[in-house]
């Protein structure tokens, strides 16, 4: 907490990152009567895509706007707010952060400045208070400068949720469901039943290889099954195009996670070294998908380590 307070203090001395110009267009796409999203570019966050590699969404109610996620840099957060302003001049009342990964929350400051209340699951506090938060920040300040700099505050939530929560704004109900630990300990999905819509955060990636690392893939798979049983008509993923057939699209993330677990699980059982197992594995079903080159090896290694730990606990 002391570290967080220090970061916030430094930020108030004047962050410049929010003013860095963007070439990238952040355009709202309507998905249902009241809901919109902006779609990030494929692949991992990079200077080429200016860190715009994730999605964010928003729902316009008669009493204000609810936003889901804030994109991956301060200028992108400001651009998201500008995209919302193209659709409505109603105030942004609340931002729900699906999880505290850099690509989903580094844009929060614009919304905080606009007076929105930020909600997230308290599982994220562990990340913010660990070395991982500053380590990722330093990497982003290196790779995404000038859009992210060292002075950028890591904005926490105004309200840390213990578990599921629901609220109604302007007659529209929002159900926040705690799915973690899955992709992260703090995963939240946001269901808007009146719109037949669910914002899945990074439980679902469409059209690309998910970033898995050492995520608990067993629980992630269970979370996918929970999402599938909710049967929403529309699902806005954390990355990739909106899904109009969630059952099918959940299948890609699900199939990939199962494949990682099967291949790396067998290697761990047989005491096959990682390098050898990775080289021997058949990745052909996934090798042509975006983010494969950047993510697959790290994912496989992360799961190898996870499955070793699972084996030792048996
Ligand atoms: Zn993400």
mmCIF file of C-alpha atoms and ligand atoms in Angstrom:
data_model
loop_
_atom_site.group_PDB
_atom_site.id
_atom_site.type_symbol
_atom_site.label_atom_id
_atom_site.label_comp_id
_atom_site.label_asym_id
_atom_site.label_seq_id
_atom_site.Cartn_x
_atom_site.Cartn_y
_atom_site.Cartn_z
ATOM 1 C CA UNK A 1 0.000 0.000 0.000
ATOM 2 C CA UNK A 2 2.853 2.345 0.846
ATOM 3 C CA UNK A 3 4.198 1.763 -2.640
ATOM 4 C CA UNK A 4 0.805 2.499 -4.211
ATOM 5 C CA UNK A 5 0.461 5.752 -2.274
ATOM 6 C CA UNK A 6 3.924 6.786 -3.436
ATOM 7 C CA UNK A 7 2.994 6.065 -7.057
ATOM 8 C CA UNK A 8 -0.146 8.151 -6.735
ATOM 9 C CA UNK A 9 1.814 11.008 -5.186
ATOM 10 C CA UNK A 10 4.344 11.019 -8.005
ATOM 11 C CA UNK A 11 1.498 11.001 -10.490
ATOM 12 C CA UNK A 12 -0.096 14.091 -9.041
ATOM 13 C CA UNK A 13 3.189 15.910 -9.729
ATOM 14 C CA UNK A 14 2.101 15.748 -13.392
ATOM 15 C CA UNK A 15 2.094 12.780 -15.729
ATOM 16 C CA UNK A 16 2.848 13.532 -19.353
ATOM 17 C CA UNK A 17 1.999 10.137 -20.803
ATOM 18 C CA UNK A 18 -1.702 10.959 -21.121
ATOM 19 C CA UNK A 19 -0.887 13.677 -23.651
ATOM 20 C CA UNK A 20 1.209 11.496 -25.978
ATOM 21 C CA UNK A 21 -0.509 11.472 -29.397
ATOM 22 C CA UNK A 22 -1.950 8.268 -30.860
ATOM 23 C CA UNK A 23 -2.139 7.205 -34.481
ATOM 24 C CA UNK A 24 -4.519 4.404 -33.555
ATOM 25 C CA UNK A 25 -8.259 5.016 -33.949
ATOM 26 C CA UNK A 26 -10.432 3.926 -31.056
ATOM 27 C CA UNK A 27 -13.922 3.620 -32.547
ATOM 28 C CA UNK A 28 -17.070 2.498 -30.736
ATOM 29 C CA UNK A 29 -18.834 -0.498 -32.296
ATOM 30 C CA UNK A 30 -22.452 -1.062 -31.328
ATOM 31 C CA UNK A 31 -23.209 -4.650 -30.286
ATOM 32 C CA UNK A 32 -26.743 -4.376 -28.858
ATOM 33 C CA UNK A 33 -29.386 -1.730 -28.129
ATOM 34 C CA UNK A 34 -27.350 -0.065 -25.393
ATOM 35 C CA UNK A 35 -23.918 -1.660 -25.506
ATOM 36 C CA UNK A 36 -20.742 -0.869 -27.445
ATOM 37 C CA UNK A 37 -17.158 -1.994 -27.458
ATOM 38 C CA UNK A 38 -13.842 -0.924 -28.917
ATOM 39 C CA UNK A 39 -11.705 -3.682 -30.395
ATOM 40 C CA UNK A 40 -7.960 -3.771 -29.847
ATOM 41 C CA UNK A 41 -5.526 -4.837 -32.539
ATOM 42 C CA UNK A 42 -4.284 -8.438 -32.745
ATOM 43 C CA UNK A 43 -1.188 -9.683 -30.944
ATOM 44 C CA UNK A 44 0.631 -8.637 -27.800
ATOM 45 C CA UNK A 45 0.980 -5.000 -26.688
ATOM 46 C CA UNK A 46 3.772 -3.363 -28.705
ATOM 47 C CA UNK A 47 5.021 -0.021 -29.992
ATOM 48 C CA UNK A 48 3.531 -0.983 -33.379
ATOM 49 C CA UNK A 49 -0.009 -1.206 -31.978
ATOM 50 C CA UNK A 50 0.674 1.564 -29.403
ATOM 51 C CA UNK A 51 -0.489 -0.803 -26.676
ATOM 52 C CA UNK A 52 -3.984 -1.016 -28.185
ATOM 53 C CA UNK A 53 -4.299 -4.805 -28.105
ATOM 54 C CA UNK A 54 -7.249 -5.270 -25.758
ATOM 55 C CA UNK A 55 -10.951 -4.505 -25.813
ATOM 56 C CA UNK A 56 -13.101 -2.337 -23.592
ATOM 57 C CA UNK A 57 -16.869 -1.937 -23.550
ATOM 58 C CA UNK A 58 -19.580 0.356 -22.300
ATOM 59 C CA UNK A 59 -23.318 0.346 -21.714
ATOM 60 C CA UNK A 60 -25.357 3.539 -21.983
ATOM 61 C CA UNK A 61 -28.236 3.718 -19.493
ATOM 62 C CA UNK A 62 -30.666 6.585 -18.935
ATOM 63 C CA UNK A 63 -28.748 7.561 -15.805
ATOM 64 C CA UNK A 64 -25.198 7.283 -17.058
ATOM 65 C CA UNK A 65 -22.589 5.023 -18.588
ATOM 66 C CA UNK A 66 -21.027 1.857 -17.190
ATOM 67 C CA UNK A 67 -17.616 1.025 -18.664
ATOM 68 C CA UNK A 68 -15.896 -2.352 -18.640
ATOM 69 C CA UNK A 69 -12.080 -2.075 -18.664
ATOM 70 C CA UNK A 70 -10.001 0.976 -19.541
ATOM 71 C CA UNK A 71 -7.447 -0.184 -22.189
ATOM 72 C CA UNK A 72 -3.676 -0.325 -21.855
ATOM 73 C CA UNK A 73 -2.210 3.209 -21.679
ATOM 74 C CA UNK A 74 -3.333 6.623 -20.359
ATOM 75 C CA UNK A 75 -3.858 8.059 -23.897
ATOM 76 C CA UNK A 76 -5.901 4.987 -24.819
ATOM 77 C CA UNK A 77 -8.052 5.546 -21.724
ATOM 78 C CA UNK A 78 -8.604 9.139 -22.860
ATOM 79 C CA UNK A 79 -9.384 7.887 -26.390
ATOM 80 C CA UNK A 80 -11.932 5.428 -24.971
ATOM 81 C CA UNK A 81 -13.594 8.260 -23.090
ATOM 82 C CA UNK A 82 -13.653 10.278 -26.330
ATOM 83 C CA UNK A 83 -15.217 7.280 -28.131
ATOM 84 C CA UNK A 84 -17.943 7.167 -25.456
ATOM 85 C CA UNK A 85 -18.493 10.910 -25.958
ATOM 86 C CA UNK A 86 -19.243 10.227 -29.652
ATOM 87 C CA UNK A 87 -22.208 8.111 -28.533
ATOM 88 C CA UNK A 88 -23.539 9.924 -25.463
ATOM 89 C CA UNK A 89 -22.919 12.948 -23.270
ATOM 90 C CA UNK A 90 -24.220 11.118 -20.182
ATOM 91 C CA UNK A 91 -21.723 10.932 -17.317
ATOM 92 C CA UNK A 92 -19.545 7.849 -16.896
ATOM 93 C CA UNK A 93 -20.665 6.580 -13.538
ATOM 94 C CA UNK A 94 -18.694 3.417 -13.047
ATOM 95 C CA UNK A 95 -15.771 1.459 -14.499
ATOM 96 C CA UNK A 96 -15.590 -2.264 -13.831
ATOM 97 C CA UNK A 97 -12.082 -3.687 -14.238
ATOM 98 C CA UNK A 98 -12.258 -7.339 -15.274
ATOM 99 C CA UNK A 99 -8.695 -7.938 -14.071
ATOM 100 C CA UNK A 100 -5.531 -6.003 -13.262
ATOM 101 C CA UNK A 101 -3.409 -6.769 -16.288
ATOM 102 C CA UNK A 102 -1.619 -3.794 -17.837
ATOM 103 C CA UNK A 103 -3.610 -3.944 -21.075
ATOM 104 C CA UNK A 104 -6.913 -3.559 -19.214
ATOM 105 C CA UNK A 105 -6.313 -0.983 -16.503
ATOM 106 C CA UNK A 106 -3.501 1.428 -17.475
ATOM 107 C CA UNK A 107 -6.134 3.737 -19.010
ATOM 108 C CA UNK A 108 -8.058 4.224 -15.755
ATOM 109 C CA UNK A 109 -6.798 7.703 -14.888
ATOM 110 C CA UNK A 110 -8.977 9.410 -17.532
ATOM 111 C CA UNK A 111 -12.079 7.878 -15.949
ATOM 112 C CA UNK A 112 -11.022 8.719 -12.430
ATOM 113 C CA UNK A 113 -10.490 12.332 -13.569
ATOM 114 C CA UNK A 114 -13.982 12.263 -15.130
ATOM 115 C CA UNK A 115 -15.456 11.326 -11.747
ATOM 116 C CA UNK A 116 -16.245 7.652 -12.405
ATOM 117 C CA UNK A 117 -16.133 5.147 -9.562
ATOM 118 C CA UNK A 118 -13.812 2.201 -10.183
ATOM 119 C CA UNK A 119 -14.822 -1.289 -9.100
ATOM 120 C CA UNK A 120 -12.686 -4.408 -9.184
ATOM 121 C CA UNK A 121 -12.229 -7.667 -7.320
ATOM 122 C CA UNK A 122 -9.921 -7.460 -4.319
ATOM 123 C CA UNK A 123 -7.820 -10.365 -5.616
ATOM 124 C CA UNK A 124 -5.990 -7.666 -7.620
ATOM 125 C CA UNK A 125 -4.514 -6.129 -4.463
ATOM 126 C CA UNK A 126 -2.003 -8.934 -4.235
ATOM 127 C CA UNK A 127 -0.707 -8.056 -7.715
ATOM 128 C CA UNK A 128 -0.605 -4.328 -6.999
ATOM 129 C CA UNK A 129 1.307 -4.870 -3.773
ATOM 130 C CA UNK A 130 3.741 -7.426 -5.184
ATOM 131 C CA UNK A 131 6.912 -6.834 -7.202
ATOM 132 C CA UNK A 132 5.006 -7.876 -10.305
ATOM 133 C CA UNK A 133 3.093 -4.562 -10.539
ATOM 134 C CA UNK A 134 6.235 -2.327 -10.715
ATOM 135 C CA UNK A 135 8.070 -4.903 -12.849
ATOM 136 C CA UNK A 136 5.327 -4.866 -15.500
ATOM 137 C CA UNK A 137 5.119 -1.069 -15.259
ATOM 138 C CA UNK A 138 8.860 -0.760 -15.982
ATOM 139 C CA UNK A 139 8.528 -3.107 -18.975
ATOM 140 C CA UNK A 140 5.616 -1.066 -20.370
ATOM 141 C CA UNK A 141 7.428 2.250 -19.768
ATOM 142 C CA UNK A 142 10.296 0.804 -21.814
ATOM 143 C CA UNK A 143 8.273 -0.797 -24.606
ATOM 144 C CA UNK A 144 5.318 1.604 -24.831
ATOM 145 C CA UNK A 145 7.022 4.957 -24.184
ATOM 146 C CA UNK A 146 5.817 7.712 -24.549
ATOM 147 C CA UNK A 147 2.294 6.348 -24.056
ATOM 148 C CA UNK A 148 3.324 4.774 -20.769
ATOM 149 C CA UNK A 149 6.000 6.423 -18.651
ATOM 150 C CA UNK A 150 7.415 5.799 -15.199
ATOM 151 C CA UNK A 151 5.272 8.539 -13.674
ATOM 152 C CA UNK A 152 2.010 6.911 -14.708
ATOM 153 C CA UNK A 153 -0.031 5.963 -11.637
ATOM 154 C CA UNK A 154 -1.233 2.388 -11.230
ATOM 155 C CA UNK A 155 -4.815 3.299 -10.393
ATOM 156 C CA UNK A 156 -6.511 1.070 -7.826
ATOM 157 C CA UNK A 157 -10.244 0.612 -7.367
ATOM 158 C CA UNK A 158 -12.519 2.823 -5.274
ATOM 159 C CA UNK A 159 -14.415 -0.278 -4.311
ATOM 160 C CA UNK A 160 -12.760 -3.672 -3.935
ATOM 161 C CA UNK A 161 -15.353 -6.445 -4.238
ATOM 162 C CA UNK A 162 -15.161 -9.565 -2.087
ATOM 163 C CA UNK A 163 -17.104 -11.683 -4.581
ATOM 164 C CA UNK A 164 -20.154 -11.391 -6.844
ATOM 165 C CA UNK A 165 -22.066 -8.099 -6.925
ATOM 166 C CA UNK A 166 -25.071 -6.683 -8.764
ATOM 167 C CA UNK A 167 -26.387 -3.194 -9.294
ATOM 168 C CA UNK A 168 -29.004 -1.452 -11.394
ATOM 169 C CA UNK A 169 -28.404 1.857 -13.154
ATOM 170 C CA UNK A 170 -31.054 3.564 -15.273
ATOM 171 C CA UNK A 171 -33.176 0.399 -15.115
ATOM 172 C CA UNK A 172 -30.387 -1.816 -16.492
ATOM 173 C CA UNK A 173 -29.080 -4.593 -14.277
ATOM 174 C CA UNK A 174 -25.401 -5.466 -14.152
ATOM 175 C CA UNK A 175 -24.282 -8.762 -12.614
ATOM 176 C CA UNK A 176 -20.611 -8.948 -11.713
ATOM 177 C CA UNK A 177 -19.515 -12.552 -11.304
ATOM 178 C CA UNK A 178 -16.192 -13.436 -9.679
ATOM 179 C CA UNK A 179 -14.543 -16.135 -11.807
ATOM 180 C CA UNK A 180 -11.086 -16.138 -10.295
ATOM 181 C CA UNK A 181 -8.688 -17.579 -9.884
ATOM 182 C CA UNK A 182 -8.798 -18.379 -13.590
ATOM 183 C CA UNK A 183 -6.912 -16.088 -16.001
ATOM 184 C CA UNK A 184 -6.043 -14.077 -12.853
ATOM 185 C CA UNK A 185 -7.037 -14.329 -9.168
ATOM 186 C CA UNK A 186 -9.362 -11.344 -9.609
ATOM 187 C CA UNK A 187 -11.284 -12.187 -12.792
ATOM 188 C CA UNK A 188 -14.714 -10.574 -12.981
ATOM 189 C CA UNK A 189 -17.183 -11.036 -15.805
ATOM 190 C CA UNK A 190 -19.986 -8.538 -16.321
ATOM 191 C CA UNK A 191 -23.363 -9.831 -17.422
ATOM 192 C CA UNK A 192 -26.070 -7.500 -18.735
ATOM 193 C CA UNK A 193 -29.071 -9.840 -19.012
ATOM 194 C CA UNK A 194 -31.432 -7.287 -20.595
ATOM 195 C CA UNK A 195 -28.991 -7.010 -23.512
ATOM 196 C CA UNK A 196 -28.248 -10.756 -23.682
ATOM 197 C CA UNK A 197 -24.649 -9.696 -23.274
ATOM 198 C CA UNK A 198 -21.653 -10.728 -21.257
ATOM 199 C CA UNK A 199 -18.260 -9.016 -21.006
ATOM 200 C CA UNK A 200 -15.914 -11.926 -20.369
ATOM 201 C CA UNK A 201 -12.597 -10.163 -19.773
ATOM 202 C CA UNK A 202 -9.745 -12.522 -20.579
ATOM 203 C CA UNK A 203 -11.658 -15.698 -19.759
ATOM 204 C CA UNK A 204 -12.358 -15.615 -23.498
ATOM 205 C CA UNK A 205 -10.047 -14.617 -26.338
ATOM 206 C CA UNK A 206 -11.469 -14.773 -29.869
ATOM 207 C CA UNK A 207 -9.284 -15.351 -32.920
ATOM 208 C CA UNK A 208 -5.924 -15.411 -31.142
ATOM 209 C CA UNK A 209 -3.830 -17.433 -28.762
ATOM 210 C CA UNK A 210 -4.591 -16.388 -25.188
ATOM 211 C CA UNK A 211 -1.873 -15.256 -22.835
ATOM 212 C CA UNK A 212 -1.787 -18.058 -20.270
ATOM 213 C CA UNK A 213 1.612 -18.053 -18.575
ATOM 214 C CA UNK A 214 1.291 -19.782 -15.223
ATOM 215 C CA UNK A 215 -2.447 -19.079 -14.934
ATOM 216 C CA UNK A 216 -4.437 -21.807 -13.200
ATOM 217 C CA UNK A 217 -5.693 -23.481 -16.367
ATOM 218 C CA UNK A 218 -7.778 -26.057 -14.496
ATOM 219 C CA UNK A 219 -9.853 -23.326 -12.850
ATOM 220 C CA UNK A 220 -9.853 -21.296 -16.072
ATOM 221 C CA UNK A 221 -11.422 -24.273 -17.871
ATOM 222 C CA UNK A 222 -14.051 -24.538 -15.120
ATOM 223 C CA UNK A 223 -14.793 -20.801 -15.557
ATOM 224 C CA UNK A 224 -15.254 -21.326 -19.315
ATOM 225 C CA UNK A 225 -17.783 -24.029 -18.545
ATOM 226 C CA UNK A 226 -19.656 -21.664 -16.217
ATOM 227 C CA UNK A 227 -19.755 -18.988 -18.939
ATOM 228 C CA UNK A 228 -21.012 -21.505 -21.480
ATOM 229 C CA UNK A 229 -23.921 -22.512 -19.249
ATOM 230 C CA UNK A 230 -25.008 -18.859 -18.870
ATOM 231 C CA UNK A 231 -25.732 -18.974 -22.642
ATOM 232 C CA UNK A 232 -25.464 -15.257 -23.455
ATOM 233 C CA UNK A 233 -26.358 -14.280 -27.024
ATOM 234 C CA UNK A 234 -23.355 -11.976 -27.258
ATOM 235 C CA UNK A 235 -19.983 -12.053 -25.599
ATOM 236 C CA UNK A 236 -17.433 -9.252 -25.704
ATOM 237 C CA UNK A 237 -14.061 -10.899 -25.089
ATOM 238 C CA UNK A 238 -10.982 -9.278 -23.562
ATOM 239 C CA UNK A 239 -9.270 -9.633 -26.931
ATOM 240 C CA UNK A 240 -10.690 -10.213 -30.396
ATOM 241 C CA UNK A 241 -13.962 -9.606 -32.175
ATOM 242 C CA UNK A 242 -17.316 -9.719 -30.375
ATOM 243 C CA UNK A 243 -18.744 -13.229 -30.317
ATOM 244 C CA UNK A 244 -22.230 -13.826 -31.669
ATOM 245 C CA UNK A 245 -21.777 -17.548 -31.053
ATOM 246 C CA UNK A 246 -20.183 -17.728 -27.601
ATOM 247 C CA UNK A 247 -20.436 -21.522 -27.318
ATOM 248 C CA UNK A 248 -18.324 -21.978 -30.459
ATOM 249 C CA UNK A 249 -15.836 -19.236 -29.632
ATOM 250 C CA UNK A 250 -15.320 -20.426 -26.081
ATOM 251 C CA UNK A 251 -14.250 -23.665 -27.759
ATOM 252 C CA UNK A 252 -11.009 -22.134 -29.123
ATOM 253 C CA UNK A 253 -9.725 -20.948 -25.731
ATOM 254 C CA UNK A 254 -11.015 -24.170 -24.159
ATOM 255 C CA UNK A 255 -9.387 -26.390 -26.798
ATOM 256 C CA UNK A 256 -6.080 -24.549 -26.529
ATOM 257 C CA UNK A 257 -5.979 -24.795 -22.733
ATOM 258 C CA UNK A 258 -6.846 -28.491 -22.861
ATOM 259 C CA UNK A 259 -4.116 -29.064 -25.462
ATOM 260 C CA UNK A 260 -1.512 -27.212 -23.373
ATOM 261 C CA UNK A 261 -2.477 -29.222 -20.312
ATOM 262 C CA UNK A 262 -2.465 -32.546 -22.161
ATOM 263 C CA UNK A 263 0.911 -32.019 -23.838
ATOM 264 C CA UNK A 264 2.716 -30.470 -20.876
ATOM 265 C CA UNK A 265 0.987 -32.807 -18.399
ATOM 266 C CA UNK A 266 2.312 -35.862 -20.261
ATOM 267 C CA UNK A 267 5.812 -34.348 -20.357
ATOM 268 C CA UNK A 268 5.760 -33.744 -16.603
ATOM 269 C CA UNK A 269 4.459 -37.282 -15.909
ATOM 270 C CA UNK A 270 7.231 -38.780 -18.042
ATOM 271 C CA UNK A 271 9.932 -36.450 -16.646
ATOM 272 C CA UNK A 272 10.591 -35.227 -20.190
ATOM 273 C CA UNK A 273 12.581 -31.956 -20.093
ATOM 274 C CA UNK A 274 10.591 -28.930 -21.247
ATOM 275 C CA UNK A 275 12.720 -28.179 -24.337
ATOM 276 C CA UNK A 276 12.319 -31.686 -25.654
ATOM 277 C CA UNK A 277 8.590 -31.837 -24.938
ATOM 278 C CA UNK A 278 8.017 -28.437 -26.552
ATOM 279 C CA UNK A 279 9.943 -29.395 -29.699
ATOM 280 C CA UNK A 280 8.071 -32.709 -30.031
ATOM 281 C CA UNK A 281 4.575 -31.299 -29.449
ATOM 282 C CA UNK A 282 2.118 -30.804 -32.321
ATOM 283 C CA UNK A 283 1.117 -27.119 -32.348
ATOM 284 C CA UNK A 284 -0.265 -27.151 -35.899
ATOM 285 C CA UNK A 285 -3.869 -26.435 -34.842
ATOM 286 C CA UNK A 286 -2.772 -23.112 -33.275
ATOM 287 C CA UNK A 287 0.469 -22.087 -34.998
ATOM 288 C CA UNK A 288 -1.214 -19.809 -37.566
ATOM 289 C CA UNK A 289 -3.256 -17.827 -35.048
ATOM 290 C CA UNK A 290 -2.267 -14.300 -33.974
ATOM 291 C CA UNK A 291 -0.028 -14.077 -30.884
ATOM 292 C CA UNK A 292 1.146 -17.692 -31.290
ATOM 293 C CA UNK A 293 4.801 -16.736 -31.806
ATOM 294 C CA UNK A 294 4.799 -14.288 -28.916
ATOM 295 C CA UNK A 295 2.773 -16.320 -26.429
ATOM 296 C CA UNK A 296 2.846 -20.050 -27.075
ATOM 297 C CA UNK A 297 6.283 -20.914 -25.725
ATOM 298 C CA UNK A 298 5.765 -18.809 -22.573
ATOM 299 C CA UNK A 299 2.337 -20.399 -22.141
ATOM 300 C CA UNK A 300 3.707 -23.895 -22.567
ATOM 301 C CA UNK A 301 6.533 -23.271 -20.115
ATOM 302 C CA UNK A 302 4.184 -21.665 -17.577
ATOM 303 C CA UNK A 303 1.887 -24.668 -17.787
ATOM 304 C CA UNK A 304 4.826 -27.086 -17.533
ATOM 305 C CA UNK A 305 5.759 -25.418 -14.212
ATOM 306 C CA UNK A 306 2.133 -25.361 -13.052
ATOM 307 C CA UNK A 307 1.614 -29.033 -13.876
ATOM 308 C CA UNK A 308 4.845 -29.938 -12.071
ATOM 309 C CA UNK A 309 3.440 -28.254 -8.978
ATOM 310 C CA UNK A 310 0.104 -30.046 -9.471
ATOM 311 C CA UNK A 311 1.981 -33.378 -9.737
ATOM 312 C CA UNK A 312 3.921 -32.721 -6.530
ATOM 313 C CA UNK A 313 0.701 -31.946 -4.661
ATOM 314 C CA UNK A 314 -0.962 -35.213 -5.677
HETATM 315 ZN ZN1 LIG B 1 -5.709 -9.021 -21.656
#
